[in-house]
XYZ file of C-alpha atoms in Angstrom:
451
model
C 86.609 -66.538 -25.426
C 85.981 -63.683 -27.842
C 82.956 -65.501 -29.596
C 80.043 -63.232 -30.151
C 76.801 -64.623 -30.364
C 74.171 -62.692 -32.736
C 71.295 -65.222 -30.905
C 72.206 -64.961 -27.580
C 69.376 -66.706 -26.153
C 71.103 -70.825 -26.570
C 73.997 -70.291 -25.057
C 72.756 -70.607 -21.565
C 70.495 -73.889 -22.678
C 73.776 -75.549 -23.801
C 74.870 -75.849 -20.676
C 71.567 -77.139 -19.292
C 72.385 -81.084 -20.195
C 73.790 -83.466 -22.444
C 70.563 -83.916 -24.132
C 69.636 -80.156 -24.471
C 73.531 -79.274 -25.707
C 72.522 -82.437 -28.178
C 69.229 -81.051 -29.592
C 70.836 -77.111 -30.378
C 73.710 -78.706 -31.941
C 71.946 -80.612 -34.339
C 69.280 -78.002 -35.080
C 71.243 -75.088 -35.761
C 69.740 -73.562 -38.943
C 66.259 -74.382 -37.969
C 66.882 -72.473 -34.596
C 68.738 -69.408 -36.631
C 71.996 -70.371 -34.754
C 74.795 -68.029 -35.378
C 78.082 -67.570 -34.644
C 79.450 -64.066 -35.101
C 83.362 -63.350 -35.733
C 84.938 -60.023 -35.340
C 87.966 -58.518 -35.572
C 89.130 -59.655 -31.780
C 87.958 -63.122 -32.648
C 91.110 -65.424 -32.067
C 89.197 -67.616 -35.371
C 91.957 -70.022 -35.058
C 91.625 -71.224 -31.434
C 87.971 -71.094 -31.246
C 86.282 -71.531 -34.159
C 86.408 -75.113 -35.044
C 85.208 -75.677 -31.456
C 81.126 -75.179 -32.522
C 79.674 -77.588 -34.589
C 80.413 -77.190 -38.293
C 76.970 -76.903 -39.083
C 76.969 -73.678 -37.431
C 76.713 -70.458 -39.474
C 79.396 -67.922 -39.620
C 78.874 -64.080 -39.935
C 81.674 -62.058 -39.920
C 81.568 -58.571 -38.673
C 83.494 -55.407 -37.882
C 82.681 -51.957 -38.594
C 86.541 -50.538 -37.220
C 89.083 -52.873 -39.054
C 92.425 -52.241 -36.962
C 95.307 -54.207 -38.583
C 97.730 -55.658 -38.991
C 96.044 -57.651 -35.888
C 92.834 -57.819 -36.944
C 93.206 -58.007 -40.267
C 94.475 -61.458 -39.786
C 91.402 -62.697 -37.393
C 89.053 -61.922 -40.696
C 90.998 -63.199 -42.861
C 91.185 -66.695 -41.386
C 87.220 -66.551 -40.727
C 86.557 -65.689 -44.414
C 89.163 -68.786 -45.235
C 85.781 -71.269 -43.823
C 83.744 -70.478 -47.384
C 81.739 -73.152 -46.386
C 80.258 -71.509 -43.274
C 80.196 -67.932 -43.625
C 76.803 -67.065 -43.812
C 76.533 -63.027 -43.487
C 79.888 -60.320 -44.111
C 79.643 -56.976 -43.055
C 83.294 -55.338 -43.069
C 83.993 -51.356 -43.121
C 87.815 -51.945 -44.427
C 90.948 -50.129 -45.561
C 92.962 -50.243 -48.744
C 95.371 -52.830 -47.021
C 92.547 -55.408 -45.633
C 90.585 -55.111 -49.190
C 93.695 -56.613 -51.137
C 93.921 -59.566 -48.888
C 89.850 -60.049 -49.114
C 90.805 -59.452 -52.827
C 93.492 -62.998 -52.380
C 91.095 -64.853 -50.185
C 87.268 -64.435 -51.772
C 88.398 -66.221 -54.995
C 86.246 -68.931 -54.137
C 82.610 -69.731 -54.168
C 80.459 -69.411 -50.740
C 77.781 -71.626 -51.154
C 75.677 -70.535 -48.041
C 76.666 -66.944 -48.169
C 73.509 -64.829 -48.079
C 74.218 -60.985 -47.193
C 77.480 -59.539 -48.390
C 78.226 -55.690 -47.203
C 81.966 -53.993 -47.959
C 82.658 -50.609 -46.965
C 85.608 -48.554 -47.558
C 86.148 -45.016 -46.854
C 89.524 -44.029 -48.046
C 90.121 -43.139 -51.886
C 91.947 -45.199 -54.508
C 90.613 -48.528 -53.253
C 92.006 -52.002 -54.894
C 89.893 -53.095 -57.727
C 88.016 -56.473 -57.511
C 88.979 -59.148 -59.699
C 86.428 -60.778 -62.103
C 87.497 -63.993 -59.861
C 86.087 -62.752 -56.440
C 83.242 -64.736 -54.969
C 84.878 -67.218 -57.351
C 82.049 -66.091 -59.775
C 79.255 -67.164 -57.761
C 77.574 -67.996 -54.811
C 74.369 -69.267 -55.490
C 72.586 -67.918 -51.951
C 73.446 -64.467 -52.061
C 70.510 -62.022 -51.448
C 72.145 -58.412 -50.384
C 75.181 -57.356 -52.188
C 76.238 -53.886 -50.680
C 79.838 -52.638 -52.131
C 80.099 -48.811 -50.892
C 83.051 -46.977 -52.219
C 84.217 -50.597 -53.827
C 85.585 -50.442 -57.604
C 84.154 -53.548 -59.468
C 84.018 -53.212 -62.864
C 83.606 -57.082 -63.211
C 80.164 -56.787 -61.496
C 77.530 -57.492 -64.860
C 79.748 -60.502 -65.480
C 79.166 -61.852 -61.497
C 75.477 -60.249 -61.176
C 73.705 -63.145 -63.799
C 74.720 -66.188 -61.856
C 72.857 -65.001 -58.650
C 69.104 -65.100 -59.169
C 68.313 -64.917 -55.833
C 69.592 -61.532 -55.149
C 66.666 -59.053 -54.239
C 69.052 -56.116 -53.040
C 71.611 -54.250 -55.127
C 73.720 -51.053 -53.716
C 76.631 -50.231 -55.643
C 77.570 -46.808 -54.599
C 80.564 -44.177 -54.396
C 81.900 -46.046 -57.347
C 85.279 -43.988 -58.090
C 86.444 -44.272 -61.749
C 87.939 -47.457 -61.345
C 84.781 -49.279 -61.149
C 82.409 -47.575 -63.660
C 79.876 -49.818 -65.773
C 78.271 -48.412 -68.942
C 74.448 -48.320 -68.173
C 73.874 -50.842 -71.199
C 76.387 -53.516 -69.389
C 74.067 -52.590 -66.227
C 70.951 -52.908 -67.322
C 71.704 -56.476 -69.084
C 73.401 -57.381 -66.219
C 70.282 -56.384 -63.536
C 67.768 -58.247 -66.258
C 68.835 -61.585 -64.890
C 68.030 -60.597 -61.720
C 63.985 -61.378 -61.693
C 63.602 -60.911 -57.652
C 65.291 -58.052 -57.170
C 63.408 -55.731 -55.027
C 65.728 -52.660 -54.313
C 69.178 -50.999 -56.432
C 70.991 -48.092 -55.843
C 74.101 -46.700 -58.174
C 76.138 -44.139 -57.028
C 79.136 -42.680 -58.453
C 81.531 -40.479 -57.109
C 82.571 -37.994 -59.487
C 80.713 -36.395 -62.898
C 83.167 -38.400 -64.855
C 80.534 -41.207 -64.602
C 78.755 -39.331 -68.106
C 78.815 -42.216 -70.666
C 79.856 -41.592 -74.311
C 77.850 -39.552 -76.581
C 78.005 -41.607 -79.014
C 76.628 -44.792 -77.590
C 73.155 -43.640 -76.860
C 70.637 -45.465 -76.982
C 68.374 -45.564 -80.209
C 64.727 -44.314 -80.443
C 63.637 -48.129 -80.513
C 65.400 -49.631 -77.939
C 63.983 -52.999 -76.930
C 63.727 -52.679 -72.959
C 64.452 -55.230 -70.183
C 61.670 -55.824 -67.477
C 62.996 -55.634 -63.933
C 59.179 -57.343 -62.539
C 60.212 -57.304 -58.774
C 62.176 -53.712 -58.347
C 60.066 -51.456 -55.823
C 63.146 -49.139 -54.919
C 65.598 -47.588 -57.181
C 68.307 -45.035 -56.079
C 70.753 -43.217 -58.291
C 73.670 -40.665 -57.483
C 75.347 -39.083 -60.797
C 75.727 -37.659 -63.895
C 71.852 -37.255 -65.685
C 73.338 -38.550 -68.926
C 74.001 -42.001 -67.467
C 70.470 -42.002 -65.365
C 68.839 -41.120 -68.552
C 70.337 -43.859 -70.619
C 69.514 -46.542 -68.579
C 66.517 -46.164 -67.521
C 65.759 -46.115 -71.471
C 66.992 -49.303 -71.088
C 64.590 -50.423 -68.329
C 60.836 -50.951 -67.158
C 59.694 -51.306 -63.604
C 56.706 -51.887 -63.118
C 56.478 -52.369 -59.617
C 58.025 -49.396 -58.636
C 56.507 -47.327 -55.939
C 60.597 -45.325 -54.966
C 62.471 -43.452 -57.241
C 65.091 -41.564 -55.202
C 67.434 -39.787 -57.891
C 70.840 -37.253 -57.104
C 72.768 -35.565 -60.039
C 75.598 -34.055 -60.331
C 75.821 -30.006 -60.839
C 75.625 -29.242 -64.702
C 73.829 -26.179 -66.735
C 71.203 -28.166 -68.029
C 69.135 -31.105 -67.506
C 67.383 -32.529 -70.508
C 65.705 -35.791 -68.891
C 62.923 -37.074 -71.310
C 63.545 -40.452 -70.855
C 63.276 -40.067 -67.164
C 59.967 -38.652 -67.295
C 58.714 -41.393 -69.824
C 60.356 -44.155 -67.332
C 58.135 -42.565 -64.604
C 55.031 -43.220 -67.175
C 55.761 -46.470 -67.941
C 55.366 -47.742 -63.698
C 52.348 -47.376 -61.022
C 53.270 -44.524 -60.041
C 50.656 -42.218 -59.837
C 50.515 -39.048 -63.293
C 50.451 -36.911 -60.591
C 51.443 -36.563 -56.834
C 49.171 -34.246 -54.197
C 51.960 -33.236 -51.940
C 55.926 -31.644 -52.550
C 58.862 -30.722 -50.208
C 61.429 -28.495 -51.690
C 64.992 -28.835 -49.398
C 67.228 -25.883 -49.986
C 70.239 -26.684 -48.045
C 74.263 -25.305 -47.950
C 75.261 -28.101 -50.530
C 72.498 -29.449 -52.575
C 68.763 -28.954 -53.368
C 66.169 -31.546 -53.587
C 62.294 -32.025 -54.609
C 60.616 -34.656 -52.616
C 57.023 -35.361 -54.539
C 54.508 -37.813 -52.657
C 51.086 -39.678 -53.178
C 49.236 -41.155 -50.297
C 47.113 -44.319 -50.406
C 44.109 -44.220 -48.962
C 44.227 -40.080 -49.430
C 44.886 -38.728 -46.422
C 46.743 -41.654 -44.993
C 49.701 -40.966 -42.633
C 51.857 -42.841 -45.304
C 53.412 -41.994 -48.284
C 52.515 -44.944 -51.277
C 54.250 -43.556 -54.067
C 57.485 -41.325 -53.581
C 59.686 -39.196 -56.579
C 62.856 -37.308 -54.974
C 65.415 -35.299 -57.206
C 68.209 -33.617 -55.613
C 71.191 -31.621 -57.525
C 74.445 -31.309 -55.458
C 75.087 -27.339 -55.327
C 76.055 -24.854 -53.478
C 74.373 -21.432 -53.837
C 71.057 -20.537 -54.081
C 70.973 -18.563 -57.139
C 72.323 -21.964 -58.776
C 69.752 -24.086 -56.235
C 66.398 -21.943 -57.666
C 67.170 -22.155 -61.513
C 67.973 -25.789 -61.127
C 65.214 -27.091 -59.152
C 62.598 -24.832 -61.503
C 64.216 -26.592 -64.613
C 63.619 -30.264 -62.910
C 60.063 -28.788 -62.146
C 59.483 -27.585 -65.785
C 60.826 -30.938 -66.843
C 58.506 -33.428 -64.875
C 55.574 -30.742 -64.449
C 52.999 -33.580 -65.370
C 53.466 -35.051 -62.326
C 53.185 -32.141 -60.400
C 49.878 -30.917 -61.667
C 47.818 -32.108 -59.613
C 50.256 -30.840 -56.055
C 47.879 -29.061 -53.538
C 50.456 -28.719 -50.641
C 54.304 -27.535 -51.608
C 56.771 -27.700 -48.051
C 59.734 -25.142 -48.480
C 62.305 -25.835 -46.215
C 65.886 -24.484 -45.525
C 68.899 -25.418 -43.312
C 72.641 -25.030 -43.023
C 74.785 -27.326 -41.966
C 78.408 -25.800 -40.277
C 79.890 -28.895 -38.286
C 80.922 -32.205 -40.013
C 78.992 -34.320 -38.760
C 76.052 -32.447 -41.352
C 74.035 -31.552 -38.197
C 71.847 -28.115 -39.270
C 71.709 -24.951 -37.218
C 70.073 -21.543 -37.643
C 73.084 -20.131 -39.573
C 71.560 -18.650 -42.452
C 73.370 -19.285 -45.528
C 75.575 -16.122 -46.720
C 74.236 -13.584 -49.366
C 71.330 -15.222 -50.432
C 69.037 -12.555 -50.732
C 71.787 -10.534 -52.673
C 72.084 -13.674 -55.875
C 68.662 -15.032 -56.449
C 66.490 -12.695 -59.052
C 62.430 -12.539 -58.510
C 62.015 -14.545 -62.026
C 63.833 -17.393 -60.699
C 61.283 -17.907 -58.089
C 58.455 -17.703 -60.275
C 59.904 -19.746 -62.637
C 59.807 -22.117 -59.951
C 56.138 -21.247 -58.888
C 54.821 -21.720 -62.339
C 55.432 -25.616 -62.203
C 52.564 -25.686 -59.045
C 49.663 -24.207 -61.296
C 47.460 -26.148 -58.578
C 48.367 -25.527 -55.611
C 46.650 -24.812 -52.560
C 48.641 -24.647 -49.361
C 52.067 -23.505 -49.116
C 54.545 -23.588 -45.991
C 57.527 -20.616 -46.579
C 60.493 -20.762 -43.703
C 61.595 -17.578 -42.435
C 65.228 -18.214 -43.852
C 63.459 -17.256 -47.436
C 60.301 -15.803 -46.301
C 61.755 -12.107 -47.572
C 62.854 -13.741 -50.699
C 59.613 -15.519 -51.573
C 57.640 -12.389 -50.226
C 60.103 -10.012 -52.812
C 59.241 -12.618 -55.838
C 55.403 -12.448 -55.052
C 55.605 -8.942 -54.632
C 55.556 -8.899 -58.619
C 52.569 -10.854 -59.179
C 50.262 -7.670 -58.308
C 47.048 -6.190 -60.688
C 46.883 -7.819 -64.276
C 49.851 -10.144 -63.152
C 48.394 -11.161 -59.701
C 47.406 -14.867 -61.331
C 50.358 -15.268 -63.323
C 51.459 -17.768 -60.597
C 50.061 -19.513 -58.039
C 46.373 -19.029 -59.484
C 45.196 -21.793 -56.928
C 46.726 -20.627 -53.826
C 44.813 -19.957 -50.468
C 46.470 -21.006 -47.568
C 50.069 -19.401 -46.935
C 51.833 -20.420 -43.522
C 55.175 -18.743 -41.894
C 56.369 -19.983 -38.936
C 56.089 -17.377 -36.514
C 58.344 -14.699 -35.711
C 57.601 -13.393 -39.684
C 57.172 -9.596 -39.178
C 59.649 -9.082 -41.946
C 58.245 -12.035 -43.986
C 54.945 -10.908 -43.462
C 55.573 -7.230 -44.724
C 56.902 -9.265 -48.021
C 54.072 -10.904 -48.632
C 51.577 -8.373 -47.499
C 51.739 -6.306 -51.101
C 50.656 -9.967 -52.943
C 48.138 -10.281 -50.347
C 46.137 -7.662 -50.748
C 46.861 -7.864 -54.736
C 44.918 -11.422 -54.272
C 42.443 -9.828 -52.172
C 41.574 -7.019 -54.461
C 41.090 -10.013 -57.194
C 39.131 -11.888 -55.319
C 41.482 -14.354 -54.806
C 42.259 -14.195 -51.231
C 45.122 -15.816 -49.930
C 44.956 -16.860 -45.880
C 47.665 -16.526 -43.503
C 48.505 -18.806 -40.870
C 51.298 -18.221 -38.161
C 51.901 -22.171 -37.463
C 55.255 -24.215 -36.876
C 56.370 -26.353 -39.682
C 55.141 -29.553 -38.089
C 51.464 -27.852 -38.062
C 51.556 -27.948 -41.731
């Protein structure tokens, strides 16, 4: 029988005695009973042999059809029972979910849909036939549903949101979002993702200076992937003020004017100002990862801000990320430790190596890097990898005599990870500049996870 068990542990007591087969029947939810179909699951045989009462989940991760296409389709057909779906599909299996899930599923409490492939079907507004009343995790990855604010409001139970890769087909304007997610008064986590910078909304539907904003009370987590414009709008739209995660991504663009972003981050708990940074240079984006721990000096992070940019060189990577630091440099006033890192990645699979990237130091102009520095005005300790340790060292090499605390005024711990002769001869002109100030600057040789 190809009947997976996700509790594994009663199938051997069923087969104990009457009396003990008689007790896990009847008890099936209280005893977190499951049975768990996949794509080799001959539903139709087996199925209806367990006790009704028993919870369905439905499974599969490598949809391989025509087959096994059918095997899910029958187990979604028992709306009564499926409890849990998690399904990585194609284009083909998604249009019969699309003639199937046009009915309500009462005890349905995690749904997950995955599809890889590009120019996936479209939901219909009549899918989940516009409600199931249990659902807690909605996941649609790479899913168009456009009909989403209209299903979202009828599902107050729902404390995790992740619509992401959303191609064209399934964009909602951030005003139809944010009403929509206002209904939702548990929700804990939400990420939106688009795929493409065609997710910008229209100029001319921005939202007004006195915009009356919806309260999201349970959100801790929010994650977005896209345009600015459209993060900007609706988080004008929006207070959270339970957040402790804000984990943003935009697309590549010249500039980024984000001033309702920064007032969003004032309106949560998050802290003014964060005490540590990681900037992540790497071959096809850049990110700033900004941290506060509670207690100070715990091993945890309490409060996290991450903004990444998806780009390609460096001399794009520095300008951008020293813009995003100019833009939210309240919260970084207060940053004793910055962590610069920098990888490659040259296999698909994203894996990093020591490849440096190509031409770097030939694109990337001194200014840009103290633009960048500028942001840090208190900053005490500062890691530099040996991938940009002559870049840095070059940049710094400018802050010497009446310019030696134009930057960096706090600084005095620098660490390279050893070898760093050539890094070290970079930074040994602002060294002694700092010294001759007295301002010295410290050097440690020390591995990145000494820092």
């Amino acid at each position: 029988m190809s009947l997976n068990f996700s509790l594994r542990w009663w199938h051997a007591l069923v087969h104990v005695c009457r009396r003990w087969r008689y007790i896990v029947f009847e008890s099936p939810l209280r005893l977190h009973l499951r049975l768990q179909c996949n794509a080799n699951t001959p539903v139709k045989k087996t199925l209806n042999v367990w006790p009704r009462a028993f919870p369905i989940l439905i499974v599969e991760s490598r949809p391989r059809l025509p087959l096994s296409g059918a095997n899910i389709i029958s187990a979604l057909k028992h709306h009564d029972r499926v409890y849990e779906i998690d399904l990585s599909i194609t284009n083909t299996l998604l249009k019969r979910l699309n003639k199937v899930m046009k009915k309500p599923y009462p005890v349905l409490t995690r749904l997950y849909l995955h599809i890889r492939k590009p120019a996936a079907p479209v939901l219909p507004d009549t899918f989940l036939g516009g409600s199931s009343p249990c659902l807690k995790y909605l996941h649609l990855i790479g899913i168009p549903f456009p009909a989403l604010p209209k299903l979202l409001p009828f599902h107050h139970d729902l404390v995790e949101v992740d619509y992401r890769n959303i191609p064209n087909t399934g964009y909602i304007s951030p005003e139809a979002m944010a009403t929509a997610l206002s209904a939702l008064t548990r929700l804990k986590v939400v990420r939106i993702g688009f795929e493409s910078s065609a997710s910008r909304p229209d100029p001319s539907n921005r939202p007004p200076t006195s915009l009356t904003r919806v309260v999201l009370p349970a959100l801790t987590r929010f994650g977005f992937h896209g345009a600015s414009e459209y993060f900007e709008d609706l988080v004008a739209r929006i207070d959270t003020p339970a957040i402790i995660s804000v984990d943003t991504w935009f697309f590549n663009q010249l500039d980024f004017d984000i001033p309702h972003f920064v007032q969003f981050i004032g309106r949560t708990q998050i802290p003014r100002s964060f005490e540590e940074a990681k900037l992540y240079f790497e071959e096809r984006h850049v990110y700033i990862h900004v941290g506060h721990r509670d207690p100070p000096g715990g091993k945890r992070f309490r409060f996290t801000l991450s903004i990444g940019i998806s780009c390609h060189e460096l001399d794009w990577q520095v300008p951008f990320v020293a813009q995003i630091c100019s833009k939210i440099s309240p919260f970084l006033s207060n940053v004793e430790r910055l962590l610069i890192t920098a990888s490659a990645s040259d296999s698909d699979d994203g894996s990093t190596s020591n490849v440096a990237f190509p031409d770097w130091e030939d694109f990337v102009d001194n200014p840009q890097w103290l633009e960048l520095f500028h942001a840090f005005s208190a900053l005490q300790h500062m890691h530099i990898p040996p991938r940009l340790g002559e870049l840095i060292g070059s940049a710094l090499q400018e802050l010497t005599e009446e310019r030696v605390m134009d930057a960096l005024p706090m600084l005095r711990h620098l660490y390279l990870p050893p070898p760093s002769e050539s890094t070290q001869q970079a930074i040994q002109p602002f060294i002694s500049s700092r010294q001759r100030s007295n301002h010295p600057v410290t050097v440690y040789l020390t591995e990145i996870d000494r820092f």
